Amino acid sequence: MQRIIIFMLLISSMTIFSQEKSMKEVDATTLNYYNNQQWEELISYGENIEVDYYYFNVRVGMAYFNTRQYYSAEKYFKKAITKNDGDFIKEYLFWTYFNLGENSLAEKVYDELSESTQKNIDYKKTAVEFLYVEGGVKIPNVTNIENTFYGNVMIKHRLGDNIRVLHSINSLSQNQSFQYYNSFQYHIFVSYYFKTSAIGVGGIFSKSDFNQVSSEEINPPRESISLNTSSFYAFYSKRINRLKLNASVNYVSENGTSKIINTNPRTTESTNISESVVIPSIGLNFTPSFLRDRVSLGAEVFIPITDIETYVIVKPYLNLFILDPFWINISYLQVQDHLFVDYSSEILFNTPDLSVNRFVATANYAITKKIGAKLTYTNENYDYESLDFNYNINSLFLGIQFKF
């Protein structure tokens, strides 16, 4: 029995010695890669080691952070904080969330930092978060339709630590020798942020006028259309590691009057316009690790429900993170002959007699930490079934964002 006990003690001592030697090797190797900023080598080495201590998690997390793989960096920084919650690692966790666009999580980490570290970061909680100004032109491929000019102003401000309010006002204007079109839209969205999720409610109010102008030489019947369109929606989103989920329900209604004005003899024929639709939707977005956090894939599924029938619309999209200050968003949407609202590019209120195919690509560039630029290209195909009229529109918008 005594020999067995001695043997077990020897085995245990050898195991402990082997583990200590292995830990020393891991510590020395990761420290060498870290000091020499050999981030790729450190990542490859760390992925094959199953250890969990503060310096290991810090070094591997820093390797991911410096190669812009922020989801992986988050994982190791959070593990490091459970061992030591000092300012050093929390500051990098703050910038990780900031670069991921998780501003609510970033601010929660920011609040835990010391005053001196907060000053070094130079991040301020301002009443107004940003101002965005955008303008551009929509160019049709047919000669009998003039260009449409677009402008948008957006502002986002905070109410306390968790509430954000976004306002935007935009307009579309088209003037021709025989007709003109004007549209004015106001959008408000109020959101409340939890730790890894958010809820929100919003509304869009649009007034559009289309009028044909009479001519002294010819006096055909003129048409005048005035539309008031509104959208009310509730929104929920949640992030689970690399997966983002969102769900919403949207009620869209359109009311207005169409007038046919005859000049000889002068008579007016009026028709009331009234449509509505309920649009529940669900969306998924995933950033796979094997693509080094450079690509995220997603899709939204919409189910417009009217009094007559129900549709299914799928909107796929792709985000490409080329460099840290430069990324591209791409989406595609096809809507067939029913009332619908789309928020990509300028807000589109589709009508029941119109089918639209819309491709949107936006290039984003962070000029400085305070100023960003967006260049959006849109290709749309409009097919008016009632008019037997089909044409394409190419649009180009330039936007500048100022962060406060």
Short mmCIF file of C-alpha atoms in Angstrom, two decimals:
data_model
loop_
_atom_site.label_atom_id
_atom_site.label_comp_id
_atom_site.label_asym_id
_atom_site.label_seq_id
_atom_site.Cartn_x
_atom_site.Cartn_y
_atom_site.Cartn_z
CA MET A 1 0.00 0.00 0.00
CA GLN A 2 2.86 2.35 0.91
CA ARG A 3 4.52 1.67 -2.48
CA ILE A 4 1.29 2.51 -4.28
CA ILE A 5 1.01 5.85 -2.45
CA ILE A 6 4.62 6.72 -3.24
CA PHE A 7 4.07 5.82 -6.91
CA MET A 8 0.94 8.01 -7.10
CA LEU A 9 2.82 10.95 -5.56
CA LEU A 10 5.60 10.57 -8.11
CA ILE A 11 3.12 10.52 -11.01
CA SER A 12 1.34 13.58 -9.62
CA SER A 13 4.63 15.47 -9.22
CA MET A 14 5.67 14.64 -12.78
CA THR A 15 2.31 15.83 -14.09
CA ILE A 16 2.52 19.12 -12.20
CA PHE A 17 6.11 19.62 -13.40
CA SER A 18 5.04 18.92 -16.99
CA GLN A 19 2.13 21.39 -16.72
CA GLU A 20 4.39 24.07 -15.23
CA LYS A 21 6.91 23.55 -18.01
CA SER A 22 4.13 23.71 -20.61
CA MET A 23 2.75 26.92 -19.10
CA LYS A 24 6.20 28.48 -19.11
CA GLU A 25 6.61 27.56 -22.78
CA VAL A 26 3.20 29.02 -23.63
CA ASP A 27 3.96 32.21 -21.71
CA ALA A 28 7.39 32.63 -23.28
CA THR A 29 6.17 31.92 -26.81
CA THR A 30 3.13 34.21 -26.65
CA LEU A 31 5.21 36.98 -25.01
CA ASN A 32 7.81 36.75 -27.78
CA TYR A 33 5.16 36.98 -30.52
CA TYR A 34 3.45 39.84 -28.66
CA ASN A 35 6.63 41.89 -28.16
CA ASN A 36 7.58 41.47 -31.82
CA GLN A 37 4.02 42.24 -33.00
CA GLN A 38 3.86 38.94 -34.87
CA TRP A 39 0.08 38.95 -34.76
CA GLU A 40 -0.59 36.20 -37.32
CA GLU A 41 1.86 33.82 -35.64
CA LEU A 42 0.37 34.60 -32.24
CA ILE A 43 -3.15 33.88 -33.53
CA SER A 44 -2.11 30.56 -35.09
CA TYR A 45 -0.31 29.53 -31.91
CA GLY A 46 -3.09 30.65 -29.57
CA GLU A 47 -5.85 28.87 -31.50
CA ASN A 48 -4.22 25.49 -30.72
CA ILE A 49 -3.60 26.07 -27.01
CA GLU A 50 -6.25 25.37 -24.38
CA VAL A 51 -5.15 27.55 -21.50
CA ASP A 52 -6.95 30.32 -19.67
CA TYR A 53 -4.97 32.96 -17.82
CA TYR A 54 -4.85 36.73 -17.98
CA TYR A 55 -1.73 37.39 -20.05
CA PHE A 56 -2.51 34.67 -22.57
CA ASN A 57 -5.99 36.09 -23.18
CA VAL A 58 -4.64 39.65 -23.40
CA ARG A 59 -1.95 38.74 -25.94
CA VAL A 60 -4.18 36.65 -28.20
CA GLY A 61 -6.95 39.26 -27.93
CA MET A 62 -4.50 42.00 -28.92
CA ALA A 63 -3.40 39.93 -31.93
CA TYR A 64 -7.01 39.70 -33.12
CA PHE A 65 -7.60 43.39 -32.36
CA ASN A 66 -4.59 44.52 -34.39
CA THR A 67 -5.68 42.41 -37.36
CA ARG A 68 -9.20 43.94 -37.18
CA GLN A 69 -10.87 40.67 -36.13
CA TYR A 70 -13.01 42.33 -33.48
CA TYR A 71 -15.45 39.52 -32.71
CA SER A 72 -12.55 37.20 -31.84
CA ALA A 73 -10.82 39.98 -29.88
CA GLU A 74 -13.99 40.51 -27.84
CA LYS A 75 -13.99 36.84 -26.81
CA TYR A 76 -10.45 36.95 -25.38
CA PHE A 77 -10.76 40.41 -23.82
CA LYS A 78 -13.89 39.36 -21.92
CA LYS A 79 -12.08 36.25 -20.64
CA ALA A 80 -9.12 38.41 -19.55
CA ILE A 81 -11.39 40.77 -17.60
CA THR A 82 -12.63 37.86 -15.47
CA LYS A 83 -9.01 37.48 -14.26
CA ASN A 84 -8.13 41.18 -13.96
CA ASP A 85 -10.58 44.00 -14.65
CA GLY A 86 -8.02 46.80 -14.86
CA ASP A 87 -8.24 49.77 -17.23
CA PHE A 88 -5.73 48.43 -19.76
CA ILE A 89 -7.87 45.60 -21.07
CA LYS A 90 -11.14 47.46 -20.58
CA GLU A 91 -9.91 50.28 -22.81
CA TYR A 92 -9.28 47.80 -25.61
CA LEU A 93 -12.68 46.20 -25.03
CA PHE A 94 -14.18 49.68 -25.35
CA TRP A 95 -12.51 50.21 -28.76
CA THR A 96 -13.54 46.71 -29.83
CA TYR A 97 -17.21 47.51 -29.24
CA PHE A 98 -16.74 50.96 -30.80
CA ASN A 99 -15.32 49.42 -33.99
CA LEU A 100 -18.13 46.86 -34.08
CA GLY A 101 -20.69 49.66 -33.93
CA GLU A 102 -21.92 48.44 -30.54
CA ASN A 103 -22.06 51.94 -29.06
CA SER A 104 -24.26 51.01 -26.12
CA LEU A 105 -21.85 48.27 -24.98
CA ALA A 106 -18.89 50.57 -25.58
CA GLU A 107 -20.39 53.23 -23.32
CA LYS A 108 -21.06 50.72 -20.55
CA VAL A 109 -17.36 49.78 -20.58
CA TYR A 110 -16.41 53.47 -20.80
CA ASP A 111 -18.36 54.21 -17.61
CA GLU A 112 -16.24 51.65 -15.73
CA LEU A 113 -12.93 53.28 -16.67
CA SER A 114 -11.00 55.65 -14.45
CA GLU A 115 -11.23 59.37 -15.09
CA SER A 116 -7.66 59.56 -16.40
CA THR A 117 -8.27 56.75 -18.92
CA GLN A 118 -11.50 58.38 -20.05
CA LYS A 119 -9.57 61.59 -20.78
CA ASN A 120 -7.02 59.68 -22.84
CA ILE A 121 -9.78 58.07 -24.90
CA ASP A 122 -11.35 61.47 -25.62
CA TYR A 123 -14.85 60.03 -26.05
CA LYS A 124 -17.67 62.32 -25.07
CA LYS A 125 -21.33 61.58 -24.41
CA THR A 126 -22.96 64.44 -26.24
CA ALA A 127 -26.61 65.37 -26.49
CA VAL A 128 -26.31 65.19 -30.28
CA GLU A 129 -24.45 62.08 -31.49
CA PHE A 130 -24.20 62.95 -35.16
CA LEU A 131 -25.48 65.06 -38.03
CA TYR A 132 -25.76 63.54 -41.51
CA VAL A 133 -26.27 65.49 -44.73
CA GLU A 134 -26.81 63.78 -48.08
CA GLY A 135 -27.68 64.83 -51.60
CA GLY A 136 -27.75 63.39 -55.08
CA VAL A 137 -29.53 62.80 -58.34
CA LYS A 138 -31.69 60.02 -59.84
CA ILE A 139 -31.10 59.68 -63.58
CA PRO A 140 -33.60 57.74 -65.75
CA ASN A 141 -32.59 55.99 -68.98
CA VAL A 142 -35.46 57.49 -71.00
CA THR A 143 -35.54 60.95 -72.55
CA ASN A 144 -39.12 61.84 -71.65
CA ILE A 145 -38.43 61.77 -67.89
CA GLU A 146 -36.18 64.35 -66.28
CA ASN A 147 -33.69 63.81 -63.47
CA THR A 148 -34.97 63.78 -59.89
CA PHE A 149 -32.98 65.62 -57.22
CA TYR A 150 -32.74 64.20 -53.71
CA GLY A 151 -31.73 65.73 -50.38
CA ASN A 152 -31.63 64.35 -46.85
CA VAL A 153 -30.75 65.71 -43.40
CA MET A 154 -30.52 63.36 -40.43
CA ILE A 155 -29.75 63.97 -36.76
CA LYS A 156 -29.43 61.52 -33.88
CA HIS A 157 -29.44 62.54 -30.25
CA ARG A 158 -29.58 60.89 -26.86
CA LEU A 159 -32.00 61.01 -23.95
CA GLY A 160 -30.04 59.54 -21.06
CA ASP A 161 -27.70 56.56 -21.34
CA ASN A 162 -30.07 54.13 -23.07
CA ILE A 163 -32.44 56.12 -25.26
CA ARG A 164 -31.64 57.41 -28.73
CA VAL A 165 -33.85 59.49 -31.04
CA LEU A 166 -33.24 59.75 -34.77
CA HIS A 167 -34.89 62.34 -37.02
CA SER A 168 -34.54 62.70 -40.77
CA ILE A 169 -36.11 64.97 -43.34
CA ASN A 170 -35.72 64.29 -47.04
CA SER A 171 -37.18 65.51 -50.28
CA LEU A 172 -37.42 64.48 -53.93
CA SER A 173 -37.98 67.08 -56.63
CA GLN A 174 -38.54 66.69 -60.38
CA ASN A 175 -39.47 69.55 -62.71
CA GLN A 176 -40.20 69.20 -66.42
CA SER A 177 -41.76 71.33 -69.09
CA PHE A 178 -45.08 69.50 -68.80
CA GLN A 179 -45.15 68.14 -65.25
CA TYR A 180 -43.55 68.33 -61.83
CA TYR A 181 -43.20 65.97 -58.86
CA ASN A 182 -42.38 66.83 -55.26
CA SER A 183 -42.14 64.55 -52.24
CA PHE A 184 -41.40 65.48 -48.64
CA GLN A 185 -40.73 62.86 -45.95
CA TYR A 186 -40.15 62.97 -42.20
CA HIS A 187 -38.81 59.96 -40.29
CA ILE A 188 -38.53 59.54 -36.51
CA PHE A 189 -37.18 56.49 -34.68
CA VAL A 190 -36.86 56.10 -30.89
CA SER A 191 -34.78 53.20 -29.57
CA TYR A 192 -33.94 51.82 -26.12
CA TYR A 193 -30.71 49.85 -25.69
CA PHE A 194 -30.19 46.95 -23.33
CA LYS A 195 -26.86 45.13 -22.92
CA THR A 196 -26.95 43.08 -26.14
CA SER A 197 -30.39 43.98 -27.52
CA ALA A 198 -32.55 46.94 -28.42
CA ILE A 199 -36.20 47.79 -28.97
CA GLY A 200 -37.62 50.72 -30.89
CA VAL A 201 -40.66 52.36 -32.44
CA GLY A 202 -40.78 54.72 -35.36
CA GLY A 203 -42.85 56.45 -37.98
CA ILE A 204 -42.46 57.87 -41.48
CA PHE A 205 -44.77 60.54 -42.87
CA SER A 206 -44.68 61.37 -46.56
CA LYS A 207 -46.53 63.89 -48.70
CA SER A 208 -46.20 63.63 -52.49
CA ASP A 209 -47.66 65.77 -55.27
CA PHE A 210 -47.64 65.04 -59.00
CA ASN A 211 -49.04 67.62 -61.40
CA GLN A 212 -49.14 68.00 -65.14
CA VAL A 213 -48.70 71.55 -66.41
CA SER A 214 -51.00 72.88 -69.12
CA SER A 215 -49.68 74.17 -72.42
CA GLU A 216 -50.96 77.13 -74.43
CA GLU A 217 -50.66 75.19 -77.70
CA ILE A 218 -52.26 71.94 -76.62
CA ASN A 219 -54.69 71.40 -73.80
CA PRO A 220 -55.01 67.68 -73.13
CA PRO A 221 -56.56 66.40 -69.93
CA ARG A 222 -54.23 67.01 -66.99
CA GLU A 223 -53.76 64.72 -64.03
CA SER A 224 -53.08 65.85 -60.49
CA ILE A 225 -52.25 63.31 -57.77
CA SER A 226 -51.78 64.11 -54.08
CA LEU A 227 -50.74 61.29 -51.73
CA ASN A 228 -50.24 61.10 -47.98
CA THR A 229 -48.34 57.98 -46.95
CA SER A 230 -47.46 56.92 -43.41
CA SER A 231 -45.59 54.05 -41.85
CA PHE A 232 -45.62 53.02 -38.18
CA TYR A 233 -43.33 50.25 -37.00
CA ALA A 234 -41.94 48.45 -33.95
CA PHE A 235 -38.46 46.93 -33.98
CA TYR A 236 -36.42 44.44 -31.93
CA SER A 237 -32.78 43.39 -32.36
CA LYS A 238 -30.36 41.17 -30.47
CA ARG A 239 -26.75 40.09 -30.91
CA ILE A 240 -25.64 36.59 -29.92
CA ASN A 241 -21.86 36.49 -30.42
CA ARG A 242 -21.44 36.65 -34.22
CA LEU A 243 -25.15 36.38 -35.01
CA LYS A 244 -27.48 39.38 -35.15
CA LEU A 245 -31.25 38.91 -35.13
CA ASN A 246 -33.95 41.46 -35.78
CA ALA A 247 -37.71 41.42 -36.06
CA SER A 248 -40.22 44.13 -36.85
CA VAL A 249 -43.83 44.78 -37.73
CA ASN A 250 -44.78 47.70 -39.96
CA TYR A 251 -48.15 49.22 -40.82
CA VAL A 252 -48.16 51.26 -44.04
CA SER A 253 -51.12 53.26 -45.29
CA GLU A 254 -51.59 55.47 -48.33
CA ASN A 255 -54.42 57.94 -48.86
CA GLY A 256 -54.92 60.56 -51.49
CA THR A 257 -56.80 61.93 -54.47
CA SER A 258 -56.31 61.61 -58.20
CA LYS A 259 -57.88 64.34 -60.32
CA ILE A 260 -58.34 64.39 -64.10
CA ILE A 261 -58.82 67.98 -65.24
CA ASN A 262 -60.35 68.59 -68.68
CA THR A 263 -59.84 72.06 -70.14
CA ASN A 264 -62.50 72.15 -72.88
CA PRO A 265 -65.04 72.06 -71.42
CA ARG A 266 -63.51 72.51 -67.99
CA THR A 267 -64.48 69.56 -65.81
CA THR A 268 -62.79 67.63 -62.99
CA GLU A 269 -63.01 63.92 -62.29
CA SER A 270 -61.80 62.88 -58.83
CA THR A 271 -60.86 59.42 -57.58
CA ASN A 272 -60.00 58.61 -53.98
CA ILE A 273 -56.94 56.47 -53.29
CA SER A 274 -56.75 54.31 -50.18
CA GLU A 275 -54.42 51.37 -49.54
CA SER A 276 -52.90 49.74 -46.46
CA VAL A 277 -50.67 46.79 -45.63
CA VAL A 278 -49.19 45.11 -42.54
CA ILE A 279 -45.59 43.94 -42.99
CA PRO A 280 -44.02 41.64 -40.37
CA SER A 281 -40.37 40.82 -41.00
CA ILE A 282 -37.40 38.92 -39.56
CA GLY A 283 -33.72 39.32 -40.36
CA LEU A 284 -30.47 37.47 -39.72
CA ASN A 285 -26.88 38.64 -40.06
CA PHE A 286 -23.81 36.46 -39.48
CA THR A 287 -20.09 37.22 -39.48
CA PRO A 288 -18.14 33.95 -39.98
CA SER A 289 -14.79 33.66 -38.24
CA PHE A 290 -13.10 31.82 -41.12
CA LEU A 291 -13.46 35.01 -43.21
CA ARG A 292 -11.51 36.90 -40.50
CA ASP A 293 -14.44 39.20 -39.64
CA ARG A 294 -14.09 40.88 -43.04
CA VAL A 295 -17.45 39.74 -44.44
CA SER A 296 -20.94 39.55 -42.95
CA LEU A 297 -23.90 37.98 -44.71
CA GLY A 298 -27.55 38.60 -44.05
CA ALA A 299 -31.11 38.58 -45.29
CA GLU A 300 -34.45 40.04 -44.30
CA VAL A 301 -37.73 38.28 -45.00
CA PHE A 302 -40.84 40.45 -45.33
CA ILE A 303 -44.41 39.16 -45.42
CA PRO A 304 -46.75 41.95 -46.62
CA ILE A 305 -50.36 41.15 -45.66
CA THR A 306 -53.21 42.91 -47.47
CA ASP A 307 -56.98 42.39 -47.56
CA ILE A 308 -56.57 40.44 -50.79
CA GLU A 309 -53.40 38.37 -50.52
CA THR A 310 -50.10 37.78 -48.72
CA TYR A 311 -46.62 38.00 -50.27
CA VAL A 312 -43.11 36.96 -49.30
CA ILE A 313 -40.14 39.20 -50.10
CA VAL A 314 -36.52 38.28 -49.44
CA LYS A 315 -33.87 41.00 -49.27
CA PRO A 316 -30.29 39.63 -49.17
CA TYR A 317 -27.38 41.88 -48.25
CA LEU A 318 -23.61 41.73 -47.90
CA ASN A 319 -21.15 43.81 -45.87
CA LEU A 320 -17.49 43.86 -46.93
CA PHE A 321 -14.93 45.36 -44.54
CA ILE A 322 -12.04 46.17 -46.87
CA LEU A 323 -9.89 48.18 -44.48
CA ASP A 324 -10.52 49.54 -41.00
CA PRO A 325 -11.82 52.91 -42.28
CA PHE A 326 -13.43 51.56 -45.47
CA TRP A 327 -16.35 49.18 -45.93
CA ILE A 328 -19.08 48.44 -48.48
CA ASN A 329 -22.76 47.50 -48.04
CA ILE A 330 -24.69 45.80 -50.86
CA SER A 331 -28.38 44.83 -50.96
CA TYR A 332 -31.01 43.72 -53.46
CA LEU A 333 -34.80 43.97 -53.31
CA GLN A 334 -37.64 43.00 -55.62
CA VAL A 335 -41.18 44.25 -54.94
CA GLN A 336 -44.15 43.24 -57.09
CA ASP A 337 -47.26 45.40 -57.49
CA HIS A 338 -48.14 46.23 -53.89
CA LEU A 339 -47.68 48.86 -51.21
CA PHE A 340 -44.31 48.52 -49.49
CA VAL A 341 -41.63 50.61 -47.79
CA ASP A 342 -37.87 50.14 -48.16
CA TYR A 343 -35.24 51.97 -46.10
CA SER A 344 -32.10 51.22 -48.14
CA SER A 345 -30.81 54.24 -50.05
CA GLU A 346 -33.57 56.88 -49.97
CA ILE A 347 -36.87 55.73 -48.45
CA LEU A 348 -39.03 54.13 -51.14
CA PHE A 349 -42.79 53.95 -50.83
CA ASN A 350 -43.86 51.46 -53.46
CA THR A 351 -47.38 51.71 -54.93
CA PRO A 352 -49.83 48.92 -55.86
CA ASP A 353 -49.40 49.48 -59.62
CA LEU A 354 -45.59 49.47 -59.56
CA SER A 355 -42.96 46.70 -59.57
CA VAL A 356 -39.44 47.68 -58.50
CA ASN A 357 -36.10 45.88 -58.62
CA ARG A 358 -33.62 47.79 -56.48
CA PHE A 359 -29.86 47.21 -56.19
CA VAL A 360 -27.99 49.38 -53.67
CA ALA A 361 -24.23 49.62 -53.04
CA THR A 362 -22.83 52.04 -50.45
CA ALA A 363 -19.13 52.75 -49.89
CA ASN A 364 -18.36 54.06 -46.40
CA TYR A 365 -15.12 55.80 -45.45
CA ALA A 366 -14.10 57.11 -42.03
CA ILE A 367 -12.07 60.24 -42.86
CA THR A 368 -11.37 60.93 -39.20
CA LYS A 369 -12.89 59.74 -35.92
CA LYS A 370 -15.37 62.62 -36.22
CA ILE A 371 -16.09 62.76 -39.96
CA GLY A 372 -17.27 60.01 -42.29
CA ALA A 373 -18.36 59.92 -45.92
CA LYS A 374 -20.82 57.72 -47.83
CA LEU A 375 -21.18 57.27 -51.56
CA THR A 376 -24.30 55.35 -52.62
CA TYR A 377 -25.08 53.95 -56.04
CA THR A 378 -28.59 52.68 -56.77
CA ASN A 379 -29.93 50.91 -59.83
CA GLU A 380 -33.72 50.60 -60.00
CA ASN A 381 -36.05 49.13 -62.58
CA TYR A 382 -39.56 50.61 -62.54
CA ASP A 383 -42.38 48.71 -64.23
CA TYR A 384 -45.80 50.40 -64.24
CA GLU A 385 -48.21 47.64 -65.16
CA SER A 386 -51.23 49.91 -65.58
CA LEU A 387 -49.31 52.21 -67.96
CA ASP A 388 -47.35 49.48 -69.75
CA PHE A 389 -44.24 51.55 -69.05
CA ASN A 390 -40.80 50.23 -68.01
CA TYR A 391 -37.58 52.16 -67.40
CA ASN A 392 -34.38 52.15 -65.30
CA ILE A 393 -33.03 54.74 -62.90
CA ASN A 394 -29.38 55.12 -61.87
CA SER A 395 -28.82 57.18 -58.73
CA LEU A 396 -25.75 58.58 -57.04
CA PHE A 397 -25.83 60.10 -53.55
CA LEU A 398 -23.01 61.60 -51.49
CA GLY A 399 -23.37 61.93 -47.73
CA ILE A 400 -21.20 63.42 -44.97
CA GLN A 401 -21.55 62.50 -41.29
CA PHE A 402 -20.32 64.70 -38.46
CA LYS A 403 -19.93 63.10 -35.02
CA PHE A 404 -20.07 65.35 -31.97
#
